[in-house]
Structure formats: structure tokens, C-alpha cells
Coordinates of C-alpha atoms in Angstrom, one line a residue:
Chain S
M218 CA -2.8 -32.2 -4.2
N219 CA -0.7 -34.9 -2.3
L220 CA 1.5 -34.1 0.6
L221 CA 4.8 -35.2 1.8
A222 CA 5.8 -36.5 5.4
S223 CA 9.3 -37.2 6.3
K224 CA 9.7 -40.4 8.6
D225 CA 10.2 -38.1 11.6
N226 CA 7.1 -36.1 11.1
L227 CA 5.0 -39.2 10.5
I228 CA 6.0 -40.6 13.7
R229 CA 5.3 -37.5 15.6
W230 CA 1.9 -37.2 14.0
L231 CA 1.3 -40.7 15.2
D232 CA 2.1 -39.9 18.6
L233 CA -0.3 -36.8 18.4
L234 CA -3.1 -39.1 17.2
L235 CA -2.6 -41.4 20.3
H236 CA -4.2 -38.5 22.5
E237 CA -7.5 -38.9 21.1
H238 CA -7.7 -42.3 19.3
V239 CA -6.9 -46.0 20.0
V240 CA -4.1 -46.4 17.5
I241 CA -3.9 -49.9 16.1
A242 CA -0.9 -50.4 14.0
P243 CA 1.4 -53.4 12.7
V244 CA 3.7 -54.6 15.7
R245 CA 6.2 -57.3 15.6
V246 CA 5.3 -60.0 18.1
Q247 CA 7.2 -63.2 18.4
G248 CA 8.0 -63.4 14.8
L249 CA 4.4 -62.4 13.6
T250 CA 3.3 -59.1 12.6
L251 CA -0.1 -58.3 14.2
F252 CA -2.3 -55.3 14.5
Q253 CA -2.5 -54.2 18.2
P254 CA -3.2 -51.1 19.9
I255 CA 0.1 -49.1 20.4
S256 CA 1.1 -46.6 23.3
K257 CA 4.0 -45.1 21.3
A258 CA 4.6 -44.6 17.8
E259 CA 8.0 -46.2 17.8
E260 CA 6.3 -49.5 18.5
V261 CA 5.1 -49.6 14.9
D262 CA 6.9 -51.9 12.3
L263 CA 7.0 -49.8 9.3
D264 CA 8.9 -52.4 7.2
F265 CA 6.5 -55.2 7.3
D266 CA 5.3 -57.1 4.4
N267 CA 2.0 -57.9 5.4
T268 CA 0.3 -58.5 8.7
T269 CA -0.3 -62.2 9.7
L270 CA -3.9 -61.4 10.2
P271 CA -6.0 -58.8 8.4
P272 CA -7.4 -55.8 10.4
K273 CA -11.1 -57.1 10.2
G274 CA -10.9 -58.1 13.8
W275 CA -11.1 -54.3 14.9
F276 CA -14.5 -54.2 12.9
L277 CA -15.8 -57.9 13.6
P278 CA -13.8 -59.0 16.8
P279 CA -12.8 -62.7 17.0
T280 CA -15.0 -62.7 20.1
E281 CA -17.2 -59.8 21.4
T282 CA -20.0 -59.3 23.8
L283 CA -23.3 -58.3 22.1
F284 CA -25.1 -57.7 25.4
S285 CA -25.1 -58.6 29.1
V286 CA -27.9 -59.7 31.1
Q287 CA -28.7 -58.1 34.5
R288 CA -30.9 -59.5 37.1
N289 CA -32.4 -57.7 40.0
D290 CA -35.4 -58.6 42.1
G291 CA -36.6 -61.0 39.5
Q292 CA -36.4 -58.5 36.8
T293 CA -34.3 -59.0 33.7
K294 CA -32.5 -56.3 32.0
L295 CA -30.4 -56.4 28.7
V296 CA -27.4 -54.1 28.6
P297 CA -26.2 -53.7 24.8
A298 CA -22.4 -53.6 24.4
M299 CA -21.0 -50.1 23.4
V300 CA -18.1 -48.8 21.2
E301 CA -16.1 -46.7 23.6
R302 CA -13.6 -44.9 21.6
D303 CA -12.6 -43.4 18.3
A304 CA -9.9 -45.7 16.5
L305 CA -7.3 -45.2 14.0
I306 CA -5.9 -48.2 12.1
F307 CA -2.5 -47.4 10.7
G308 CA -0.7 -49.4 8.1
V309 CA -3.4 -51.1 6.4
R310 CA -2.5 -52.8 3.0
P311 CA -4.8 -51.6 0.2
C312 CA -6.0 -55.1 -0.3
D313 CA -7.1 -55.5 3.3
A314 CA -8.9 -52.2 3.1
R315 CA -11.0 -53.6 0.1
G316 CA -11.6 -56.5 2.4
I317 CA -13.4 -54.2 5.0
A318 CA -15.3 -52.6 2.0
L319 CA -16.5 -56.0 1.1
M320 CA -17.5 -57.3 4.5
D321 CA -19.5 -53.8 4.7
K322 CA -21.8 -55.2 2.2
P323 CA -23.6 -57.8 4.1
L324 CA -23.0 -56.3 7.5
L325 CA -24.2 -52.8 6.6
Q326 CA -27.1 -54.0 4.7
E327 CA -30.4 -53.2 6.4
P328 CA -31.0 -54.2 9.0
S329 CA -27.5 -53.3 9.7
D330 CA -25.3 -54.7 12.4
A331 CA -25.1 -51.9 15.2
L332 CA -21.6 -52.7 16.6
Y333 CA -19.9 -53.3 13.4
R334 CA -21.5 -50.0 12.1
E335 CA -20.7 -48.2 15.0
R336 CA -16.9 -49.2 14.9
H337 CA -16.9 -48.6 11.2
A338 CA -18.2 -44.8 11.7
R339 CA -15.6 -44.2 14.3
T340 CA -12.6 -45.8 12.7
V341 CA -10.2 -44.1 10.4
L342 CA -8.1 -46.1 8.0
V343 CA -4.5 -45.1 7.2
G344 CA -3.2 -47.3 4.4
L345 CA 0.3 -48.1 3.3
S346 CA 1.1 -49.0 -0.2
C347 CA 3.2 -52.0 -0.9
R348 CA 6.6 -51.6 -1.9
Q349 CA 6.8 -55.2 -3.4
A350 CA 4.5 -57.9 -4.2
R351 CA 4.9 -61.2 -2.2
P352 CA 4.8 -64.5 -3.9
E353 CA 1.2 -65.2 -2.7
C354 CA -0.2 -61.8 -3.8
F355 CA -2.7 -61.5 -6.7
C356 CA -4.6 -58.1 -5.7
T357 CA -4.7 -56.6 -9.1
S358 CA -6.7 -59.6 -10.5
M359 CA -9.2 -59.2 -7.6
G360 CA -10.2 -55.4 -8.1
S361 CA -7.5 -53.6 -5.9
A362 CA -3.7 -52.8 -6.6
P363 CA -0.7 -52.2 -4.4
N364 CA -1.3 -48.4 -4.4
D365 CA -5.0 -48.4 -4.3
A366 CA -6.4 -45.5 -2.5
S367 CA -10.0 -46.3 -2.9
Y368 CA -11.0 -47.8 0.6
V369 CA -8.8 -45.9 3.0
D370 CA -9.0 -42.3 4.4
I371 CA -5.4 -41.5 4.0
L372 CA -2.9 -43.6 1.9
L373 CA 0.9 -43.4 2.6
T374 CA 3.4 -44.4 -0.2
E375 CA 7.0 -44.7 0.9
I376 CA 9.6 -43.0 -1.3
E377 CA 13.3 -42.2 -0.5
V378 CA 12.6 -39.0 1.3
G379 CA 9.6 -40.1 3.4
Y380 CA 6.0 -40.8 2.6
I381 CA 3.7 -39.4 0.0
V382 CA 0.3 -38.6 1.6
Q383 CA -3.0 -39.0 -0.4
V384 CA -6.1 -37.9 1.5
T385 CA -9.2 -39.3 0.1
S386 CA -11.9 -38.4 2.7
K387 CA -13.0 -35.8 5.0
K388 CA -12.4 -37.9 8.0
G389 CA -8.8 -38.3 6.8
K390 CA -8.4 -34.7 5.9
M391 CA -9.4 -33.5 9.4
L392 CA -6.5 -35.4 11.1
L393 CA -3.7 -34.1 8.9
P394 CA -0.9 -31.8 10.7
E395 CA 0.7 -28.8 9.4
S396 CA 3.9 -30.4 9.3
F397 CA 3.3 -32.2 6.2
T398 CA 4.4 -30.3 3.2
E399 CA 3.0 -30.1 -0.5
Y400 CA 4.2 -32.7 -2.8
E401 CA 4.2 -32.3 -6.5
G402 CA 6.1 -35.2 -7.7
V403 CA 5.0 -38.2 -9.3
L404 CA 3.9 -41.5 -7.5
P405 CA 6.3 -44.4 -7.7
T406 CA 5.4 -47.1 -10.2
P407 CA 3.8 -50.0 -8.2
P408 CA 4.9 -53.5 -7.9
E409 CA 3.1 -56.0 -10.1
P410 CA 1.8 -59.0 -8.4
R411 CA 0.9 -62.3 -10.1
A412 CA -1.8 -62.2 -12.6
V413 CA -4.8 -64.7 -12.0
P414 CA -7.2 -64.6 -15.0
I415 CA -10.7 -64.8 -13.4
K416 CA -13.2 -63.7 -16.5
D417 CA -14.7 -67.3 -16.9
V418 CA -14.9 -68.5 -13.4
M419 CA -18.3 -67.4 -12.5
P420 CA -20.1 -69.2 -15.5
A421 CA -17.7 -72.2 -15.2
M422 CA -18.9 -72.7 -11.4
K423 CA -22.6 -72.8 -12.5
G424 CA -21.7 -76.1 -14.3
L425 CA -19.5 -77.6 -11.9
F426 CA -21.5 -78.0 -8.6
D427 CA -21.8 -81.7 -9.0
D428 CA -18.3 -82.3 -10.3
T429 CA -16.2 -84.9 -8.5
Y430 CA -13.5 -82.1 -8.4
W431 CA -14.7 -80.9 -4.9
E432 CA -14.6 -84.3 -3.1
R433 CA -11.2 -84.9 -4.5
L434 CA -9.8 -81.5 -3.4
A435 CA -11.6 -82.0 0.1
D436 CA -9.7 -85.4 0.5
R437 CA -6.6 -83.5 1.6
C438 CA -8.3 -80.6 3.4
L439 CA -8.1 -80.9 7.2
H440 CA -11.0 -78.6 7.8
C441 CA -8.8 -76.7 10.1
S442 CA -10.5 -73.4 9.0
I443 CA -7.4 -71.4 9.1
C444 CA -8.3 -70.0 5.6
A445 CA -11.4 -68.3 7.2
Y446 CA -9.6 -67.0 10.1
V447 CA -7.0 -65.3 8.0
C448 CA -9.3 -64.2 5.4
P449 CA -10.1 -60.4 5.1
T450 CA -13.5 -61.0 3.8
C451 CA -14.8 -64.2 5.7
Y452 CA -17.6 -62.6 8.1
C453 CA -19.6 -65.7 9.3
F454 CA -20.3 -65.7 12.9
D455 CA -21.7 -67.9 15.8
V456 CA -23.5 -66.5 18.8
R457 CA -23.6 -68.2 22.1
D458 CA -24.1 -67.5 25.8
Y459 CA -21.6 -67.5 28.5
S460 CA -22.7 -67.8 32.1
D461 CA -20.1 -67.3 35.0
R462 CA -21.2 -66.9 38.6
G463 CA -24.2 -65.0 37.8
N464 CA -22.7 -63.0 35.0
I465 CA -24.5 -63.7 31.7
E466 CA -23.2 -62.5 28.3
R467 CA -24.3 -63.2 24.7
V468 CA -21.2 -63.5 22.9
R469 CA -20.4 -63.5 19.0
S470 CA -17.3 -65.1 17.6
W471 CA -15.9 -65.9 14.1
E472 CA -17.0 -69.1 12.6
S473 CA -16.2 -71.0 9.5
C474 CA -18.4 -73.0 7.0
Q475 CA -15.6 -75.7 7.1
S476 CA -16.8 -77.0 10.5
S477 CA -19.2 -80.0 10.5
G478 CA -21.4 -78.3 12.9
F479 CA -21.9 -75.2 10.9
T480 CA -25.0 -76.3 9.0
R481 CA -26.2 -79.3 11.5
I482 CA -29.7 -78.7 12.8
A483 CA -30.9 -79.9 16.3
G484 CA -32.6 -82.9 14.9
G485 CA -29.2 -84.2 13.7
Y486 CA -30.0 -83.4 9.8
N487 CA -27.0 -81.7 8.2
P488 CA -27.4 -80.2 4.6
R489 CA -23.7 -80.0 4.3
A490 CA -22.5 -83.4 5.9
T491 CA -19.6 -84.1 3.6
K492 CA -16.1 -82.5 3.4
G493 CA -16.4 -81.8 -0.2
S494 CA -19.8 -80.0 0.1
R495 CA -18.1 -77.7 3.0
L496 CA -15.1 -76.8 1.1
K497 CA -17.2 -76.3 -2.2
Q498 CA -19.3 -73.8 0.0
R499 CA -16.2 -71.7 0.6
F500 CA -15.3 -71.2 -2.8
Y501 CA -18.8 -70.9 -4.2
H502 CA -19.6 -68.3 -1.7
K503 CA -16.4 -66.3 -2.7
L504 CA -16.5 -66.7 -6.2
L505 CA -20.2 -67.0 -7.2
Y506 CA -22.8 -66.4 -4.5
F507 CA -21.3 -63.2 -3.1
P508 CA -20.9 -61.8 -6.6
E509 CA -24.5 -62.6 -7.3
Q510 CA -25.7 -61.0 -4.2
F511 CA -23.4 -58.0 -4.1
Q512 CA -21.5 -57.8 -7.6
D513 CA -18.1 -58.4 -6.3
I514 CA -16.0 -61.4 -5.7
A515 CA -15.5 -62.0 -1.9
C516 CA -11.6 -62.2 -2.4
V517 CA -9.0 -59.5 -2.3
G518 CA -6.0 -61.6 -3.5
C519 CA -4.1 -60.9 -0.3
G520 CA -2.9 -64.6 -0.5
R521 CA -2.9 -65.4 3.4
C522 CA -5.1 -68.6 2.9
I523 CA -2.4 -69.7 0.3
K524 CA 0.4 -69.1 2.8
A525 CA -1.4 -70.4 5.9
C526 CA -3.0 -73.7 4.4
P527 CA -1.2 -76.7 5.7
V528 CA -2.1 -78.9 2.8
N529 CA -1.3 -76.1 0.0
I530 CA -4.9 -75.7 -1.1
D531 CA -4.5 -72.7 -3.3
I532 CA -7.4 -70.5 -4.5
R533 CA -5.5 -69.4 -7.4
E534 CA -5.0 -73.0 -8.6
I535 CA -8.8 -73.6 -8.1
I536 CA -9.9 -70.5 -10.1
D537 CA -7.6 -71.8 -12.9
D538 CA -8.8 -75.5 -12.6
L539 CA -12.5 -74.5 -12.6
Q540 CA -12.1 -72.4 -15.9
Q541 CA -9.9 -75.4 -17.6
L542 CA -12.5 -78.0 -16.4
E543 CA -15.3 -76.0 -17.9
A544 CA -13.5 -75.2 -21.1
K545 CA -12.7 -79.1 -21.5
S546 CA -16.3 -80.1 -20.8
G547 CA -17.4 -77.5 -23.3
A548 CA -15.4 -78.6 -25.9
Chain Z
M152 CA -17.7 -39.0 23.3
V153 CA -19.4 -42.2 24.3
M154 CA -22.2 -43.0 21.8
Q155 CA -24.9 -45.1 23.4
L156 CA -26.4 -47.8 21.2
T157 CA -30.2 -47.8 21.8
P158 CA -31.9 -51.3 22.2
K159 CA -33.8 -50.7 19.0
A160 CA -30.5 -50.2 17.0
S161 CA -29.3 -53.5 17.9
L162 CA -30.6 -56.5 15.8
H163 CA -29.2 -58.8 18.2
L164 CA -30.9 -57.6 21.3
P165 CA -34.1 -59.7 22.1
R166 CA -37.6 -58.3 23.5
L167 CA -38.5 -59.6 26.8
A168 CA -41.6 -62.1 27.1
E169 CA -43.2 -64.1 29.8
L170 CA -44.5 -67.6 29.6
V171 CA -48.1 -67.4 30.4
R172 CA -49.0 -71.1 29.7
V173 CA -47.2 -74.3 29.3
E174 CA -48.9 -77.5 28.2
S175 CA -47.7 -80.9 27.3
L176 CA -48.5 -82.2 23.8
A177 CA -46.6 -85.5 23.6
Q178 CA -43.6 -87.2 25.3
R179 CA -41.1 -84.7 24.1
E180 CA -43.3 -81.8 23.0
K181 CA -44.8 -78.9 24.6
V182 CA -46.7 -75.8 23.6
F183 CA -45.6 -72.6 25.2
E184 CA -47.9 -69.4 25.2
L185 CA -46.0 -66.1 25.4
K186 CA -46.8 -62.4 25.9
L187 CA -44.3 -59.6 24.9
K188 CA -43.5 -57.6 28.0
D189 CA -43.7 -54.3 26.0
G190 CA -47.4 -55.1 25.5
E191 CA -47.1 -55.3 21.6
E192 CA -48.4 -57.8 19.3
L193 CA -45.8 -60.2 17.8
G194 CA -47.3 -59.2 14.4
H195 CA -46.3 -62.4 12.5
K196 CA -47.6 -64.2 9.5
P197 CA -48.1 -67.9 9.5
G198 CA -44.8 -69.8 8.5
Q199 CA -42.6 -67.0 10.0
F200 CA -40.3 -67.8 13.0
V201 CA -38.8 -66.3 16.0
E202 CA -35.3 -66.7 17.8
V203 CA -36.2 -67.7 21.4
S204 CA -33.4 -66.8 24.0
L205 CA -32.9 -68.4 27.3
F206 CA -30.3 -66.0 28.9
G207 CA -27.2 -68.0 29.7
I208 CA -28.1 -71.0 27.6
G209 CA -28.5 -69.4 24.2
E210 CA -30.9 -68.9 21.3
A211 CA -32.8 -71.2 18.8
P212 CA -35.0 -70.6 15.7
I213 CA -38.6 -71.7 16.4
S214 CA -41.5 -71.4 14.1
I215 CA -44.6 -69.7 15.4
S216 CA -47.5 -72.2 16.0
S217 CA -50.4 -69.8 16.6
S218 CA -52.4 -67.9 14.2
P219 CA -51.9 -64.1 13.9
T220 CA -55.8 -63.9 14.4
K221 CA -55.2 -64.9 18.1
K222 CA -54.4 -61.7 19.7
G223 CA -52.5 -60.6 23.0
S224 CA -50.2 -63.6 22.9
F225 CA -48.7 -66.2 20.7
E226 CA -47.6 -69.8 20.8
L227 CA -44.6 -71.7 20.2
A228 CA -44.9 -75.8 19.9
I229 CA -41.3 -77.1 20.7
R230 CA -39.7 -80.6 21.0
A231 CA -37.0 -80.9 23.6
T232 CA -34.0 -81.9 21.3
G233 CA -31.1 -79.3 21.8
N234 CA -29.6 -77.2 24.6
V235 CA -32.1 -74.2 24.3
T236 CA -35.2 -76.6 23.8
N237 CA -34.3 -78.8 26.6
A238 CA -33.9 -75.9 29.0
L239 CA -37.1 -74.3 27.8
H240 CA -39.1 -77.6 28.8
R241 CA -37.8 -77.3 32.2
L242 CA -39.4 -73.8 32.7
D243 CA -42.7 -73.1 34.2
K244 CA -45.4 -70.4 33.8
G245 CA -44.1 -67.1 34.6
A246 CA -40.6 -67.4 33.4
T247 CA -39.0 -64.8 31.3
V248 CA -37.5 -65.6 27.9
G249 CA -36.1 -63.4 25.0
I250 CA -37.7 -63.1 21.6
R251 CA -36.3 -61.8 18.4
G252 CA -38.3 -61.4 15.1
P253 CA -40.6 -62.5 13.7
F254 CA -38.3 -63.4 10.6
G255 CA -38.6 -65.0 7.3
N256 CA -41.2 -64.7 4.6
G257 CA -44.1 -66.9 5.8
F258 CA -46.6 -68.6 3.6
P259 CA -47.8 -66.8 0.5
L260 CA -51.4 -66.1 2.0
D261 CA -52.2 -63.7 -0.6
E262 CA -51.8 -66.2 -3.4
F263 CA -53.7 -68.8 -1.3
R264 CA -56.7 -66.5 -1.2
G265 CA -59.8 -67.9 -3.3
K266 CA -57.7 -71.2 -3.9
D267 CA -58.1 -74.8 -2.3
V268 CA -55.3 -75.5 0.0
L269 CA -53.9 -78.7 0.7
V270 CA -51.9 -79.1 4.0
V271 CA -49.4 -81.9 4.3
A272 CA -47.8 -82.0 7.7
G273 CA -45.3 -84.6 8.8
G274 CA -44.8 -84.9 12.6
L275 CA -43.5 -81.6 13.9
G276 CA -44.1 -80.0 10.8
L277 CA -47.6 -79.5 12.0
F278 CA -46.4 -76.9 14.4
P279 CA -45.9 -74.0 11.7
L280 CA -48.6 -75.4 9.8
R281 CA -51.2 -74.9 12.6
S282 CA -50.6 -71.3 12.3
L283 CA -51.8 -71.5 8.8
I284 CA -54.6 -74.0 9.4
N285 CA -56.3 -71.8 12.2
Y286 CA -55.8 -68.8 10.2
I287 CA -57.6 -70.2 7.4
R288 CA -60.3 -71.4 9.7
D289 CA -60.6 -67.9 11.3
N290 CA -60.8 -66.4 7.5
R291 CA -62.8 -69.4 6.2
A292 CA -64.7 -67.2 3.4
D293 CA -61.4 -66.0 1.8
F294 CA -60.2 -69.6 0.9
G295 CA -61.6 -72.6 -0.9
R296 CA -61.5 -76.0 0.3
L297 CA -59.0 -77.1 3.1
T298 CA -57.6 -80.5 3.1
V299 CA -55.2 -81.4 5.9
L300 CA -53.0 -84.4 5.7
F301 CA -51.1 -85.2 9.0
G302 CA -48.7 -88.2 9.5
C303 CA -46.7 -89.2 12.3
R304 CA -44.6 -92.2 13.4
A305 CA -46.9 -93.8 16.2
P306 CA -50.2 -92.9 17.8
A307 CA -48.4 -91.5 21.0
E308 CA -46.7 -89.0 18.8
R309 CA -50.1 -87.4 17.5
L310 CA -50.0 -83.6 18.4
F311 CA -52.8 -81.3 19.2
C312 CA -55.2 -84.2 19.2
D313 CA -58.3 -82.0 20.4
E314 CA -57.7 -79.8 17.8
L315 CA -57.2 -82.3 15.1
C316 CA -60.6 -83.6 15.9
K317 CA -62.1 -80.1 15.6
W318 CA -60.7 -79.6 12.2
Q319 CA -62.5 -82.7 11.0
D320 CA -66.0 -81.0 11.8
C321 CA -65.2 -77.8 10.2
K322 CA -67.3 -77.1 6.7
D323 CA -65.4 -77.6 3.4
T324 CA -62.5 -79.0 5.4
E325 CA -61.2 -82.7 5.1
F326 CA -58.9 -83.9 7.5
L327 CA -57.0 -87.2 7.2
E328 CA -54.3 -88.8 9.2
T329 CA -52.2 -91.7 9.5
V330 CA -49.3 -93.2 11.5
D331 CA -46.4 -95.1 10.2
V332 CA -46.8 -97.9 13.0
G333 CA -50.0 -98.5 14.6
D334 CA -50.7 -100.0 18.2
D335 CA -53.5 -102.1 19.7
S336 CA -55.7 -98.9 20.4
W337 CA -55.1 -97.3 16.9
T338 CA -58.1 -98.0 14.5
G339 CA -57.1 -95.3 12.0
S340 CA -54.9 -95.5 8.8
V341 CA -51.3 -97.0 9.0
G342 CA -48.7 -96.1 6.4
V343 CA -46.5 -93.0 5.5
I344 CA -48.0 -89.8 4.6
T345 CA -48.0 -90.4 1.0
T346 CA -50.6 -93.2 1.2
L347 CA -53.1 -90.5 2.1
F348 CA -52.7 -89.0 -1.2
L349 CA -54.7 -91.9 -2.7
K350 CA -57.6 -90.9 -0.6
I351 CA -57.9 -87.4 -1.7
D352 CA -59.5 -85.8 -4.8
I353 CA -58.2 -82.3 -5.7
E354 CA -58.5 -79.9 -8.6
P355 CA -54.7 -79.4 -9.2
S356 CA -54.7 -76.2 -11.0
N357 CA -56.7 -74.5 -8.2
T358 CA -54.9 -76.0 -5.5
Y359 CA -51.9 -74.9 -3.5
A360 CA -49.9 -77.7 -1.7
V361 CA -48.2 -76.6 1.5
A362 CA -45.9 -79.3 3.0
V363 CA -43.7 -79.1 6.2
G364 CA -41.9 -82.1 7.5
P365 CA -38.6 -83.9 7.9
P366 CA -36.3 -83.6 4.8
I367 CA -36.8 -87.0 3.8
M368 CA -40.5 -86.4 3.5
Y369 CA -40.1 -83.7 0.8
R370 CA -38.7 -86.0 -1.8
F371 CA -41.9 -88.2 -1.7
V372 CA -44.5 -85.6 -1.1
I373 CA -43.1 -83.4 -3.8
A374 CA -43.5 -86.5 -6.2
E375 CA -47.1 -87.0 -5.0
C376 CA -48.0 -83.5 -5.7
V377 CA -46.5 -83.6 -9.2
K378 CA -48.3 -86.8 -10.0
K379 CA -51.5 -85.2 -8.9
G380 CA -50.9 -82.4 -11.4
I381 CA -50.2 -79.5 -9.1
P382 CA -47.9 -76.9 -10.8
E383 CA -44.5 -76.6 -9.5
D384 CA -45.1 -73.1 -8.3
Q385 CA -48.1 -74.1 -6.3
I386 CA -46.1 -76.5 -4.3
I387 CA -44.9 -74.8 -1.2
L388 CA -42.3 -76.1 1.4
S389 CA -40.7 -74.7 4.5
L390 CA -36.9 -75.5 5.0
E391 CA -35.3 -76.0 8.3
R392 CA -31.8 -74.7 8.8
R393 CA -29.2 -73.8 11.5
M394 CA -29.5 -70.0 12.0
K395 CA -28.0 -67.6 14.3
C396 CA -28.8 -64.0 13.4
G397 CA -32.1 -64.3 11.5
V398 CA -31.2 -61.5 9.0
G399 CA -29.0 -62.8 6.4
K400 CA -25.5 -62.0 8.1
C401 CA -24.1 -64.9 10.3
G402 CA -23.9 -67.4 7.2
H403 CA -25.5 -70.5 8.6
C404 CA -28.8 -70.8 6.8
Q405 CA -27.2 -70.0 3.4
I406 CA -28.1 -72.1 0.3
N407 CA -26.3 -70.9 -2.9
N408 CA -26.9 -67.2 -3.1
V409 CA -30.2 -67.4 -0.8
Y410 CA -30.3 -66.9 2.9
V411 CA -33.3 -69.1 4.2
C412 CA -33.8 -66.9 7.2
Q413 CA -34.8 -63.9 4.9
E414 CA -35.8 -65.2 1.6
G415 CA -37.4 -68.3 3.1
P416 CA -38.0 -70.5 5.1
V417 CA -40.9 -71.0 2.7
F418 CA -40.2 -71.6 -0.9
T419 CA -42.0 -72.9 -4.0
Y420 CA -40.7 -76.2 -5.4
A421 CA -40.1 -74.4 -8.6
E422 CA -37.8 -72.0 -6.5
L423 CA -36.3 -75.0 -4.7
K424 CA -35.4 -77.1 -8.0
Q425 CA -33.0 -74.1 -8.8
L426 CA -31.1 -74.6 -5.4
K427 CA -28.7 -77.1 -5.0
E428 CA -28.3 -78.7 -1.6
A429 CA -31.9 -77.5 -0.6
V430 CA -33.9 -80.7 -0.6

């Protein structure tokens, strides 16, 4: 049974949740919409299209301390970082929630990443269905949908009189207030994002590793790595030590396979020394290697990389090109 | 509610180890003997590696150079070449470092048992192979003939010289070495490592070739092994890659759908042939 929340009740519920949770929600900041911790429900932007960055940073932060080092009387002690409070992320788009589910596969695979696992266990996801598809959206081709409730604890869908509330988990159920009433109406028809046929892309890629296509495409790539930064499924990270006046910390931060140092080893040898090989790695990882390892394509169709790329590299075009190239060479 | 993460729960948290011996091997190479402070054995296999931490500097993947038959401590032989290894070379006996691991698959010892083993070590490739050579020497009856080929650039870059001589004396063991460029004092072979293949006589179907060295060496050594008639799944190589986590998550060591830190670093040539960008 679905529930209905008026907009006022929704806001009141959010204020209530703030007592026990860090609530992270879309907020307008200087023209961008960003997931940020809020202190009052009215700070939330309920009319955003999608956030500039996905919510992945609340599970795998852009930088985070893994442990700090304490030294006393010649003794070294390592103090692991801790997850302090329960969190609730409000307003997650279904595609981005699927992104978290995809990141879970490598990061929760044994031996699982402790900090990621803790944050995950202590975070509730409240999703918000999309009212319209943006020009860069293609979620339905990537296994999700504008009203997909599969990867959130609660999904809200806006209708004229308020929000339909679908509860999909125990964690979500425990948080519901009594003010939400039963709703027996139908769910609105979701918008239809652009379709990107992908059926033949995996077999096509197997034959195109050495194709000149990749160097040609990489000629215009600036290797700025913005595609990885905005991607809900990119999870590669770097680990470094920082030392400041006796305080030593081991820090992990996001890293991208597009940087030339990503694979370079101490002796100077670099297995992916060319721009083409690095750009190729991005698309092979998402469209072939990740599915081979975990059965799913590592793309949710949010379209952020398309929107953010300064030289208009478009994953939808690449998916199409690869299938056409293979069809041509096979013919 | 504040949940405490126990040290064991975090795969990023190293164990502490003490440097109990530091010895110079060549101009830029030293061997470090370490003891885990928790008193436990490292419990590694030849061919595996550890992540070595110098707190405040960073962490680097280093192959284990001692055989697991040596108890109570383990050895890492290291060239000073990056941030961590240069800082490590400045440390003395008694210093504390961090150790994570052992990681990786190691050499397929079970398959080697009863077979002849041809070890091909190019320069620093000797470091992980020394673990295997000493393991075979300590379990001599379990293996067939052992042939060790070692090549380095110059006589001054020979490593573990005392041990190299000892290997020569061992029963059923043949040891051959060469340098790329000799000097006035050098009376041994001169030439790249593949020239040593002319001097050995092996029974290919009963032989496992195990090669570790720089990437350029692999192409030529593989060709020599194939020419000798060693089957592709009996040619064993170890890959060096940039690594951060050691457990298949950080992404750096990925080759196609394989994580070198987990499914490697040791692969058969038959496996590597299927991987693009591997050698």
C-alpha cells in the first residue's frame, strides 16, 4: 500500500528526521544543485532537475581519512576513522540510487571496504522520481527508470496534491510518520528518456580493442577527468599520506583512469602511456569489464558526463559507433 | 550510537613491523629484514607481495624476497626509486614500518612439484624469485632439476652475490649468469639473458619456466621458452603494476577484467595472451 504526503507534511517530516540523522539533500548553491547537509527542511530544493554531482560522495567521499598515526614515547599507534552518525539522503534520483548499488559490487565484495560498508549500513536513501527526462538522460536503456524504486528505501513521486510515498525497505518503513495517509490512486506515467540501444555493444567491443577509433576519439579528449568526477559509478581511488606538524594521516581520494600517472610504476614504465589507451579504459571498464565481473553495465544513464565534457565526448554516440563499426567489419 | 571499526575490519589498516636488519646489496638496492610486532608469521607464498607503509610518506607494493621456510621474520629487497623506497633506504635497524598483506596469488608451487623448474631472473626480478629458489632448495626432494638464469646490466649490479655462488653448489641445480656489459674484472658471460638459453638443455614438457624481470625482457624470454618447446601454460610470469589497495578495489592494476593484485601478479603465458595491454 502506498502513502500520500502533502508538501507541508513532507517538510515537517524532514524537520523531524533532522533530530536523529544527518540529512543530506539537494540545495541550490551559486547556480548549482548540490547534495549538502541541511539544518532546516526549507533549505531543500524540491524542484531541481538533477544534482550537479551524484550522491556517491556521501558513501565514498572525494577525500577522507582512513586512519591517523599517533606517536608517543617511540610507540606508533594507528587510529582508524569512524562513521559518527546515521545519515539520510533525501531527493536521490533513481538513476543515482542505482549508481550506489553498482558501486556496492566492487566495494562490498569481500574483503569489503569498512568505511564504505559502515556508511552504507547507516544511510537511508529517500528517492525522488523524475517528472521529466532531461536531454542527456538515458536511464531506461541502462536498467533503471525515472520512477524506479528498486535501489532506495523510500521513493517519492510528485503529483498535484503532494507526494506518493512508496516504501521498499524495513529501514524506510521505520522512519515513516503517522501524518502520511493511505493512497489508493495510480502512479503517474513516467517520462520517457531517450533510448540508447546497447544490445550488441559487449560483443562489438571484444573485436575493437585495437581499432584506431580510440586514438581518434582521444585526440580531442583533454583528460580533465570531469567525466569520472561526475559519474555515479566511478569508484577508483588514490591513497596518500599527509603529514602536517606531527599529525600524520592516510587519506583516500577519488582518482581517474584518465590521468597519465594512474598506471605509471616507480621505474617509469607505464602500461597505459597513450591518451587513446586511457580513454579506451574508461569505456571498456564501464561497458565490458565491469559487466564481465559483476553482470551489469557500469553506467546508469544519468548523462552527467555528456553534459560536463568540455569537448562533447558522448557515451551514447560511442555506444552507437562501436555497434556500427562492428556491424560494418562483420559485413 | 557510535560504532567503532575494529582494526581487523579495515583492509586499509597496516600491521606494525620492526626493521631488524638492513643490508646493502648494490648501489641502490638494500635488503630489509622485518618482524611483525604482533608476533605472527607473515604466512606468505613465494611470488606474493606486501604493501609497505612509511607513515607520513605513503605506501608501496613490494614483493617478498625470503622463502616462507624462513620463520620468525621475512625479507624485502628494494631499490630506492620512488618516495616510499627512497625514504625506506634512509631508515636504520629498529625503525617501525607498516605492512599489509600478503596479497596476490604467488607462484603455482603445487604445479611445480615433481617437475623441473627453470628460473629466469632479469635484474630486480631476482627479488621475488629468490623466495621461490630458496623455497625449492629447502624442499629439494619435492622438485626436479632447478636451473637458474640470472642477467643484469653490469657486474656491479649483481644482487645477493654470496647466495648466487651457493646456488651453484647445490645438487641437481644449474646456475648461469650473464651481464649486458662487462668490465675489466668480469670473466663471466656477456650478453642479454636470452643468450643463456643456448647453454641449457631442458626437457620442455616436464619443465615450468618462471620469469620475472622488466617488461621488455618478457617478450624475448617468452619467445625463447616457446622455441624450447615449453607449453604456454608452463611459462609463468609475474607482472608489476601500480597498486594502492591490494584487494581489487582502487582500480590501478586492472588489466581488462583482471585485477593484478588479486588474480595475479603471477600469470601463465597462456593467460596473458588473452589479456590486452598485459605484456
